[in-house]
N, C-alpha and C. Protein backbone atom coordinates (compact mmCIF):
# COMPACT_ATOMS: atom_id res chain seq x y z
N UNK A 1 3.16 39.79 -73.95
CA UNK A 1 2.43 40.22 -75.44
C UNK A 1 0.85 40.87 -74.60
N UNK A 2 0.63 40.51 -73.74
CA UNK A 2 -1.43 40.60 -73.47
C UNK A 2 -0.84 42.18 -73.21
N UNK A 3 -0.04 42.84 -72.16
CA UNK A 3 -0.37 43.76 -71.67
C UNK A 3 0.00 44.92 -73.09
N UNK A 4 0.96 44.28 -73.82
CA UNK A 4 0.95 45.29 -74.51
C UNK A 4 -0.29 45.54 -75.74
N UNK A 5 -0.39 44.70 -75.96
CA UNK A 5 -1.52 43.93 -76.92
C UNK A 5 -3.19 44.68 -76.21
N UNK A 6 -3.10 44.90 -75.04
CA UNK A 6 -4.15 45.43 -74.37
C UNK A 6 -4.15 47.20 -74.38
N UNK A 7 -2.61 47.82 -74.19
CA UNK A 7 -2.93 49.05 -74.79
C UNK A 7 -3.19 49.05 -76.29
N UNK A 8 -2.45 48.64 -77.45
CA UNK A 8 -2.67 48.92 -78.39
C UNK A 8 -4.84 48.98 -78.53
N UNK A 9 -5.35 47.78 -77.83
CA UNK A 9 -6.67 47.91 -78.35
C UNK A 9 -7.49 49.03 -77.59
N UNK A 10 -6.63 49.66 -76.59
CA UNK A 10 -7.75 50.91 -75.65
C UNK A 10 -7.51 51.96 -76.89
N UNK A 11 -6.16 52.27 -76.87
CA UNK A 11 -5.92 53.74 -77.87
C UNK A 11 -6.68 53.34 -79.03
N UNK A 12 -6.81 51.87 -79.93
CA UNK A 12 -7.67 52.72 -80.94
C UNK A 12 -8.72 52.44 -80.49
N UNK A 13 -10.00 51.93 -79.23
CA UNK A 13 -10.90 52.01 -78.77
C UNK A 13 -11.25 53.37 -78.63
N UNK A 14 -10.07 54.59 -77.74
CA UNK A 14 -9.78 55.78 -77.78
C UNK A 14 -10.02 56.18 -79.37
N UNK A 15 -9.35 56.04 -79.98
CA UNK A 15 -9.28 56.36 -81.56
C UNK A 15 -10.79 56.08 -82.50
N UNK A 16 -11.28 55.45 -82.01
CA UNK A 16 -12.54 55.55 -82.72
C UNK A 16 -13.71 56.34 -81.89
N UNK A 17 -13.53 56.21 -80.71
CA UNK A 17 -14.50 57.07 -80.03
C UNK A 17 -14.16 58.70 -80.92
N UNK A 18 -12.98 58.82 -80.50
CA UNK A 18 -12.78 60.71 -80.74
C UNK A 18 -13.00 60.43 -82.21
N UNK A 19 -13.17 59.96 -83.35
CA UNK A 19 -13.53 59.78 -84.57
C UNK A 19 -14.78 59.68 -84.67
N UNK A 20 -15.09 59.35 -83.59
CA UNK A 20 -17.16 58.69 -83.52
C UNK A 20 -18.04 60.84 -83.72
N UNK A 21 -16.88 60.73 -81.93
CA UNK A 21 -17.19 62.12 -82.25
C UNK A 21 -17.35 63.35 -83.53
N UNK A 22 -16.29 63.50 -84.05
CA UNK A 22 -15.97 63.80 -85.12
C UNK A 22 -17.45 63.82 -86.43
N UNK A 23 -17.76 62.87 -86.80
CA UNK A 23 -18.26 62.60 -87.23
C UNK A 23 -19.53 62.52 -86.92
N UNK A 24 -20.02 62.97 -85.55
CA UNK A 24 -21.46 62.46 -84.47
C UNK A 24 -21.24 63.50 -83.22
N UNK A 25 -21.14 65.04 -84.11
CA UNK A 25 -20.44 65.49 -82.59
C UNK A 25 -22.06 65.86 -81.41
N UNK A 26 -22.98 65.36 -81.86
CA UNK A 26 -24.40 66.07 -81.31
C UNK A 26 -24.84 64.68 -80.91
N UNK A 27 -25.91 64.62 -79.86
CA UNK A 27 -26.33 63.11 -78.37
C UNK A 27 -27.57 63.59 -77.90
N UNK A 28 -28.56 63.05 -78.33
CA UNK A 28 -29.17 62.86 -77.59
C UNK A 28 -29.29 62.73 -76.73
N UNK A 29 -29.75 63.18 -75.37
CA UNK A 29 -29.40 63.09 -73.99
C UNK A 29 -30.89 62.29 -73.85
N UNK A 30 -32.16 63.35 -73.75
CA UNK A 30 -32.96 62.72 -73.34
C UNK A 30 -34.31 63.15 -73.78
N UNK A 31 -35.45 62.56 -73.44
CA UNK A 31 -36.85 63.15 -74.95
C UNK A 31 -37.47 63.52 -73.48
N UNK A 32 -39.11 64.08 -74.09
CA UNK A 32 -40.26 64.90 -72.97
C UNK A 32 -41.82 64.42 -73.74
N UNK A 33 -42.60 64.75 -73.11
CA UNK A 33 -44.00 64.94 -73.45
C UNK A 33 -44.47 65.97 -73.17
N UNK A 34 -44.69 66.86 -74.21
CA UNK A 34 -45.74 68.16 -73.59
C UNK A 34 -46.87 68.28 -74.22
N UNK A 35 -47.66 68.31 -72.42
CA UNK A 35 -48.90 68.59 -73.17
C UNK A 35 -48.99 69.70 -73.68
N UNK A 36 -50.53 70.03 -74.09
CA UNK A 36 -51.38 71.25 -74.77
C UNK A 36 -51.50 71.81 -73.37
N UNK A 37 -52.80 70.84 -72.22
CA UNK A 37 -53.03 71.43 -71.13
C UNK A 37 -52.41 70.63 -70.08
N UNK A 38 -51.55 71.13 -69.53
CA UNK A 38 -50.67 70.32 -68.54
C UNK A 38 -51.65 69.69 -67.17
N UNK A 39 -52.23 68.11 -67.22
CA UNK A 39 -53.03 68.22 -66.33
C UNK A 39 -52.52 66.15 -65.83
N UNK A 40 -51.37 66.48 -66.54
CA UNK A 40 -50.28 65.31 -66.32
C UNK A 40 -51.35 63.39 -66.86
N UNK A 41 -52.89 64.10 -67.59
CA UNK A 41 -53.58 63.18 -68.33
C UNK A 41 -53.69 63.49 -69.49
N UNK A 42 -52.31 62.17 -70.76
CA UNK A 42 -52.43 62.35 -72.02
C UNK A 42 -54.28 62.00 -72.97
N UNK A 43 -54.51 63.28 -72.74
CA UNK A 43 -56.54 62.92 -73.31
C UNK A 43 -56.27 62.62 -74.54
N UNK A 44 -57.08 61.77 -75.16
CA UNK A 44 -57.39 61.51 -76.51
C UNK A 44 -57.73 62.99 -77.76
N UNK A 45 -56.92 62.73 -79.11
CA UNK A 45 -57.12 64.35 -79.34
C UNK A 45 -56.27 65.67 -78.76
N UNK A 46 -56.21 65.09 -77.57
CA UNK A 46 -54.74 66.51 -77.12
C UNK A 46 -53.33 66.54 -78.08
N UNK A 47 -53.35 67.75 -78.30
CA UNK A 47 -52.22 67.47 -78.97
C UNK A 47 -50.87 67.93 -78.21
N UNK A 48 -49.98 67.22 -77.94
CA UNK A 48 -48.68 66.54 -77.54
C UNK A 48 -47.62 66.42 -78.40
N UNK A 49 -46.52 67.55 -78.14
CA UNK A 49 -45.34 67.75 -78.41
C UNK A 49 -44.45 67.50 -77.60
N UNK A 50 -43.26 67.00 -78.96
CA UNK A 50 -41.84 66.17 -77.88
C UNK A 50 -40.70 67.54 -77.51
N UNK A 51 -40.41 67.68 -76.43
CA UNK A 51 -39.23 68.28 -75.59
C UNK A 51 -38.43 67.37 -75.43
N UNK A 52 -36.89 68.14 -76.45
CA UNK A 52 -35.68 66.93 -75.87
C UNK A 52 -34.57 67.59 -75.85
N UNK A 53 -33.87 67.06 -75.32
CA UNK A 53 -31.97 67.70 -74.88
C UNK A 53 -31.48 67.46 -75.45
N UNK A 54 -30.28 67.65 -76.15
CA UNK A 54 -29.40 67.68 -77.04
C UNK A 54 -28.02 68.09 -76.37
N UNK A 55 -26.90 67.35 -76.63
CA UNK A 55 -25.53 67.59 -75.92
C UNK A 55 -24.83 68.19 -77.66
N UNK A 56 -24.15 69.07 -77.48
CA UNK A 56 -22.65 69.43 -78.66
C UNK A 56 -22.18 69.48 -78.31
N UNK A 57 -20.95 68.33 -78.68
CA UNK A 57 -19.88 68.09 -77.59
C UNK A 57 -18.68 68.89 -78.83
N UNK A 58 -18.60 68.90 -80.02
CA UNK A 58 -17.60 70.04 -80.94
C UNK A 58 -17.50 71.10 -80.15
N UNK A 59 -16.62 71.41 -80.74
CA UNK A 59 -15.54 73.00 -80.28
C UNK A 59 -16.01 73.73 -81.04
N UNK A 60 -17.14 73.95 -81.87
CA UNK A 60 -17.75 74.50 -83.63
C UNK A 60 -19.12 74.81 -82.92
N UNK A 61 -19.93 75.60 -83.63
CA UNK A 61 -21.30 76.03 -83.61
C UNK A 61 -21.71 75.27 -84.42
N UNK A 62 -22.52 74.20 -84.01
CA UNK A 62 -23.96 73.42 -84.91
C UNK A 62 -24.97 73.97 -85.66
N UNK A 63 -24.50 74.05 -87.13
CA UNK A 63 -26.04 74.41 -87.92
C UNK A 63 -27.21 73.63 -87.95
N UNK A 64 -27.93 74.43 -87.07
CA UNK A 64 -29.47 73.07 -87.09
C UNK A 64 -30.16 73.02 -88.41
N UNK A 65 -29.87 73.67 -89.17
CA UNK A 65 -30.44 72.55 -90.62
C UNK A 65 -30.12 71.03 -90.99
N UNK A 66 -29.11 71.31 -90.10
CA UNK A 66 -28.30 69.40 -90.42
C UNK A 66 -29.09 68.33 -89.15
N UNK A 67 -29.51 69.30 -88.23
CA UNK A 67 -30.13 68.18 -87.62
C UNK A 67 -31.24 68.08 -87.63
N UNK A 68 -32.26 66.66 -88.00
CA UNK A 68 -33.07 66.51 -88.20
C UNK A 68 -33.79 65.87 -86.97
N UNK A 69 -35.11 65.72 -86.61
CA UNK A 69 -35.53 65.50 -85.41
C UNK A 69 -37.26 64.67 -86.10
N UNK A 70 -36.78 63.24 -85.73
CA UNK A 70 -38.13 62.41 -86.72
C UNK A 70 -39.12 61.82 -85.13
N UNK A 71 -40.28 61.58 -85.50
CA UNK A 71 -40.94 60.74 -84.30
C UNK A 71 -42.22 59.95 -85.57
N UNK A 72 -42.08 58.31 -84.81
CA UNK A 72 -42.84 57.24 -85.67
C UNK A 72 -43.02 56.38 -84.91
N UNK A 73 -44.95 56.70 -84.63
CA UNK A 73 -45.28 55.45 -83.51
C UNK A 73 -45.33 53.96 -84.48
N UNK A 74 -45.63 53.03 -83.22
CA UNK A 74 -45.21 52.04 -83.44
C UNK A 74 -46.35 51.28 -84.08
N UNK A 75 -47.77 51.69 -83.51
CA UNK A 75 -49.07 51.02 -83.65
C UNK A 75 -49.30 52.53 -84.89
N UNK A 76 -49.71 52.75 -85.36
CA UNK A 76 -49.88 53.45 -86.66
C UNK A 76 -51.56 53.37 -86.04
N UNK A 77 -52.16 53.22 -86.33
CA UNK A 77 -53.32 53.22 -85.41
C UNK A 77 -54.03 54.02 -84.37
N UNK A 78 -53.29 54.20 -83.40
CA UNK A 78 -53.52 55.18 -82.15
C UNK A 78 -53.77 55.72 -81.80
N UNK A 79 -52.92 56.35 -83.10
CA UNK A 79 -52.33 57.90 -82.68
C UNK A 79 -52.06 58.56 -83.87
N UNK A 80 -52.32 59.71 -84.38
CA UNK A 80 -51.87 60.95 -85.71
C UNK A 80 -50.68 61.70 -85.28
N UNK A 81 -50.22 61.56 -86.30
CA UNK A 81 -48.74 62.10 -85.99
C UNK A 81 -49.33 63.39 -87.48
N UNK A 82 -49.31 64.74 -86.74
CA UNK A 82 -49.29 65.77 -87.63
C UNK A 82 -47.98 66.61 -88.40
N UNK A 83 -46.96 65.83 -87.37
CA UNK A 83 -46.07 67.07 -87.66
C UNK A 83 -44.36 65.33 -87.12
N UNK A 84 -44.35 64.88 -87.71
CA UNK A 84 -43.44 63.41 -88.06
C UNK A 84 -42.19 64.35 -88.34
N UNK A 85 -41.49 64.76 -88.95
CA UNK A 85 -40.52 65.35 -89.01
C UNK A 85 -39.94 66.59 -88.93
N UNK A 86 -38.89 66.94 -88.50
CA UNK A 86 -38.45 68.63 -88.58
C UNK A 86 -37.16 68.79 -88.38
N UNK A 87 -36.50 69.59 -88.80
CA UNK A 87 -35.32 70.43 -88.60
C UNK A 87 -35.20 71.53 -87.75
N UNK A 88 -34.44 71.47 -86.86
CA UNK A 88 -33.90 72.54 -85.81
C UNK A 88 -33.71 73.52 -86.42
N UNK A 89 -34.31 75.17 -85.95
CA UNK A 89 -34.54 76.79 -87.02
C UNK A 89 -33.20 77.18 -85.86
N UNK A 90 -32.86 76.60 -84.72
CA UNK A 90 -31.31 77.27 -84.42
C UNK A 90 -30.17 76.43 -84.54
N UNK A 91 -29.25 77.10 -84.53
CA UNK A 91 -28.32 76.67 -84.29
C UNK A 91 -27.81 76.03 -82.80
N UNK A 92 -26.66 74.92 -82.61
CA UNK A 92 -26.37 74.33 -81.25
C UNK A 92 -24.68 75.11 -81.06
N UNK A 93 -24.71 75.89 -79.71
CA UNK A 93 -23.54 76.32 -79.28
C UNK A 93 -22.19 75.81 -79.15
N UNK A 94 -20.85 75.58 -79.45
CA UNK A 94 -20.26 74.73 -78.84
C UNK A 94 -20.41 74.24 -77.47
N UNK A 95 -20.23 72.46 -77.75
CA UNK A 95 -19.71 72.89 -76.10
C UNK A 95 -20.93 72.66 -75.57
N UNK A 96 -22.20 72.71 -75.97
CA UNK A 96 -23.55 73.01 -75.32
C UNK A 96 -24.49 71.90 -74.55
N UNK A 97 -25.64 72.45 -74.05
CA UNK A 97 -26.66 71.67 -73.98
C UNK A 97 -27.75 72.03 -73.76
N UNK A 98 -28.52 71.61 -74.91
CA UNK A 98 -30.08 72.61 -75.39
C UNK A 98 -31.15 71.52 -75.71
N UNK A 99 -32.22 72.56 -75.22
CA UNK A 99 -33.35 71.61 -74.53
C UNK A 99 -34.51 72.75 -75.79
N UNK A 100 -34.74 71.16 -76.57
CA UNK A 100 -35.69 72.09 -78.28
C UNK A 100 -36.86 71.44 -77.01
N UNK A 101 -37.95 72.92 -77.37
CA UNK A 101 -39.57 72.20 -77.15
C UNK A 101 -40.00 72.37 -78.19
N UNK A 102 -41.33 71.94 -77.57
CA UNK A 102 -42.67 72.14 -78.55
C UNK A 102 -42.92 71.37 -80.34
N UNK A 103 -41.66 70.40 -80.20
CA UNK A 103 -41.23 70.05 -81.75
C UNK A 103 -42.44 68.68 -81.76
N UNK A 104 -42.16 68.32 -83.33
CA UNK A 104 -43.02 67.13 -83.97
C UNK A 104 -44.34 66.59 -82.58
N UNK A 105 -45.46 67.46 -83.25
CA UNK A 105 -46.49 67.77 -83.02
C UNK A 105 -47.41 66.19 -83.11
N UNK A 106 -48.08 65.66 -82.27
CA UNK A 106 -48.85 64.55 -82.76
C UNK A 106 -49.89 64.41 -81.20
N UNK A 107 -51.09 63.21 -81.56
CA UNK A 107 -52.18 62.97 -80.89
C UNK A 107 -52.48 61.82 -80.54
N UNK A 108 -53.18 60.68 -80.18
CA UNK A 108 -53.42 60.27 -79.08
C UNK A 108 -55.01 59.50 -79.96
N UNK A 109 -55.56 58.98 -80.34
CA UNK A 109 -56.65 58.58 -80.71
C UNK A 109 -57.85 57.98 -79.99
N UNK A 110 -58.80 57.89 -79.82
CA UNK A 110 -59.53 56.96 -78.60
C UNK A 110 -59.75 55.67 -78.86
N UNK A 111 -59.19 55.18 -79.89
CA UNK A 111 -59.07 53.88 -79.59
C UNK A 111 -57.81 53.25 -79.08
N UNK A 112 -57.20 54.15 -78.46
CA UNK A 112 -55.61 53.94 -77.80
C UNK A 112 -56.22 54.32 -76.12
N UNK A 113 -57.06 54.68 -75.71
CA UNK A 113 -57.88 54.82 -74.37
C UNK A 113 -57.16 53.45 -74.03
N UNK A 114 -56.41 53.61 -72.78
CA UNK A 114 -55.88 52.41 -71.40
C UNK A 114 -54.89 51.79 -72.14
N UNK A 115 -54.64 52.57 -73.32
CA UNK A 115 -54.09 51.23 -73.87
C UNK A 115 -52.10 52.04 -74.09
N UNK A 116 -50.96 50.96 -73.85
CA UNK A 116 -50.34 51.49 -74.59
C UNK A 116 -49.31 52.11 -75.67
N UNK A 117 -49.46 53.36 -75.72
CA UNK A 117 -48.44 53.34 -77.20
C UNK A 117 -47.50 53.80 -77.21
N UNK A 118 -46.57 53.50 -77.52
CA UNK A 118 -44.57 53.54 -77.76
C UNK A 118 -44.51 54.41 -79.18
N UNK A 119 -43.90 54.92 -78.82
CA UNK A 119 -42.96 56.21 -80.29
C UNK A 119 -42.49 56.32 -79.78
N UNK A 120 -41.20 56.14 -81.04
CA UNK A 120 -39.46 55.90 -80.91
C UNK A 120 -39.45 57.64 -81.80
N UNK A 121 -38.62 58.80 -81.05
CA UNK A 121 -38.11 59.62 -81.54
C UNK A 121 -36.67 59.22 -81.85
N UNK A 122 -36.84 59.66 -82.86
CA UNK A 122 -34.48 59.65 -83.58
C UNK A 122 -34.56 60.98 -83.89
N UNK A 123 -32.65 61.04 -83.72
CA UNK A 123 -32.06 62.43 -83.74
C UNK A 123 -30.99 62.39 -85.15
N UNK A 124 -30.92 62.86 -86.30
CA UNK A 124 -29.97 62.50 -87.23
C UNK A 124 -29.01 63.87 -87.47
N UNK A 125 -27.92 63.80 -87.36
CA UNK A 125 -27.00 65.09 -87.87
C UNK A 125 -26.14 64.76 -88.97
N UNK A 126 -26.51 65.28 -90.10
CA UNK A 126 -25.88 65.38 -91.95
C UNK A 126 -25.71 63.58 -92.00
N UNK A 127 -27.97 63.06 -91.54
CA UNK A 127 -27.66 62.22 -92.06
C UNK A 127 -27.81 60.61 -91.18
N UNK A 128 -26.59 61.38 -89.93
CA UNK A 128 -26.47 60.20 -89.10
C UNK A 128 -27.51 60.20 -88.09
N UNK A 129 -27.38 58.98 -87.55
CA UNK A 129 -28.75 58.70 -86.17
C UNK A 129 -27.18 58.93 -84.93
N UNK A 130 -27.74 59.74 -84.15
CA UNK A 130 -27.37 60.46 -83.23
C UNK A 130 -28.21 60.25 -81.78
N UNK A 131 -29.30 59.76 -82.04
CA UNK A 131 -29.48 59.02 -80.73
C UNK A 131 -31.13 58.46 -81.11
N UNK A 132 -31.96 57.56 -80.70
CA UNK A 132 -32.88 57.01 -80.16
C UNK A 132 -33.50 57.03 -79.19
N UNK A 133 -34.59 57.26 -78.64
CA UNK A 133 -35.33 57.47 -77.48
C UNK A 133 -36.77 56.42 -77.59
N UNK A 134 -37.31 55.61 -77.13
CA UNK A 134 -39.09 55.62 -77.18
C UNK A 134 -40.24 56.33 -75.91
N UNK A 135 -40.70 57.08 -76.02
CA UNK A 135 -41.38 57.57 -75.58
C UNK A 135 -43.23 56.10 -75.36
N UNK A 136 -43.60 55.69 -74.34
CA UNK A 136 -44.73 55.18 -74.09
C UNK A 136 -45.62 56.43 -73.26
N UNK A 137 -47.14 56.06 -73.87
CA UNK A 137 -47.74 56.63 -73.27
C UNK A 137 -49.06 55.92 -73.20
N UNK A 138 -50.00 56.28 -72.08
CA UNK A 138 -51.44 55.68 -72.72
C UNK A 138 -52.65 56.77 -71.95
N UNK A 139 -53.37 56.76 -72.99
CA UNK A 139 -54.45 57.65 -73.41
C UNK A 139 -55.26 57.53 -72.34
N UNK A 140 -55.88 58.40 -71.50
CA UNK A 140 -57.19 58.62 -70.92
C UNK A 140 -58.19 59.51 -70.95
N UNK A 141 -59.09 59.73 -70.37
CA UNK A 141 -60.12 60.64 -70.59
C UNK A 141 -60.03 61.21 -68.90
N UNK A 142 -60.16 62.76 -69.08
CA UNK A 142 -60.24 62.87 -67.76
C UNK A 142 -61.64 63.24 -67.38
N UNK A 143 -61.64 62.61 -66.29
CA UNK A 143 -63.14 62.64 -65.37
C UNK A 143 -62.67 63.43 -64.11
N UNK A 144 -63.84 64.25 -63.76
CA UNK A 144 -63.73 64.83 -62.35
C UNK A 144 -65.12 64.26 -61.71
N UNK A 145 -65.34 63.75 -60.87
CA UNK A 145 -66.61 63.29 -60.86
C UNK A 145 -66.26 63.98 -59.23
N UNK A 146 -67.89 64.85 -59.40
CA UNK A 146 -68.03 65.55 -57.45
C UNK A 146 -69.48 65.85 -57.38
N UNK A 147 -70.31 65.48 -56.47
CA UNK A 147 -71.40 65.63 -55.88
C UNK A 147 -71.86 66.73 -56.86
N UNK A 148 -72.92 67.01 -56.78
CA UNK A 148 -73.62 68.43 -57.27
C UNK A 148 -74.06 69.44 -56.05
N UNK A 149 -74.70 68.08 -55.25
CA UNK A 149 -75.58 68.71 -53.33
C UNK A 149 -75.22 67.31 -52.57
N UNK A 150 -74.88 68.10 -51.18
CA UNK A 150 -75.53 66.80 -50.79
C UNK A 150 -76.38 65.43 -50.47
N UNK A 151 -76.43 64.72 -50.58
CA UNK A 151 -78.15 64.06 -50.92
C UNK A 151 -78.89 63.74 -49.46
N UNK A 152 -80.03 63.88 -49.45
CA UNK A 152 -80.36 63.92 -47.74
C UNK A 152 -81.09 61.85 -47.78
N UNK A 153 -80.43 61.36 -46.81
CA UNK A 153 -80.14 60.01 -47.17
C UNK A 153 -81.42 59.62 -46.05
N UNK A 154 -82.34 58.66 -46.58
CA UNK A 154 -83.35 58.41 -45.60
C UNK A 154 -83.91 56.68 -45.50
N UNK A 155 -83.60 55.86 -44.41
CA UNK A 155 -84.37 54.72 -44.29
C UNK A 155 -85.13 54.51 -45.51
N UNK A 156 -84.74 53.51 -46.21
CA UNK A 156 -86.06 52.77 -46.91
C UNK A 156 -86.46 53.43 -48.40
N UNK A 157 -86.10 54.66 -48.28
CA UNK A 157 -86.93 55.85 -49.29
C UNK A 157 -85.20 56.31 -50.67
N UNK A 158 -86.15 55.93 -51.59
CA UNK A 158 -85.35 56.07 -52.82
C UNK A 158 -84.59 57.21 -52.65
N UNK A 159 -83.45 58.22 -52.92
CA UNK A 159 -82.68 59.32 -53.03
C UNK A 159 -81.60 59.31 -53.93
N UNK A 160 -82.71 60.52 -54.77
CA UNK A 160 -81.86 61.18 -55.92
C UNK A 160 -80.39 61.20 -55.43
N UNK A 161 -79.39 61.36 -56.12
CA UNK A 161 -78.08 61.73 -56.08
C UNK A 161 -77.30 62.25 -57.47
N UNK A 162 -76.85 63.44 -57.17
CA UNK A 162 -76.37 64.80 -58.35
C UNK A 162 -75.07 64.34 -58.41
N UNK A 163 -74.57 64.48 -59.68
CA UNK A 163 -73.05 64.62 -60.18
C UNK A 163 -72.73 65.67 -60.87
């Protein structure tokens, strides 16, 4: 009985998976944050955008208007989301890997400096969730501290130092 039962369950799983790809042919593969000024520091007030990588498993081109992307902050006080939801402008070619840039603009607040802020990015195809990922960011101030000139140090004498 077991080998027959195992084969039936395997075939049922394959059938369920195939039907899932019919209902949800696109998947969210990855997300990244793009900075307005790429310096590796997420500064408070800096406009940040989301970069997505989507995979179309379908044999057909998918209409971009059927793909909705949204971002939600776990802590609404630590950020301002100026563009929380968008539809794709371009269609996804059949059997393709597509990179979508500059989507869903948001900013970190001054109150979030040195504190981790989390955001959930979700993608929906015809109202069905096709992927979610969490972005964790920490706002920091970019400080570049340099000496204005080399100080002349004398033992026992106060010396001004300029930065």
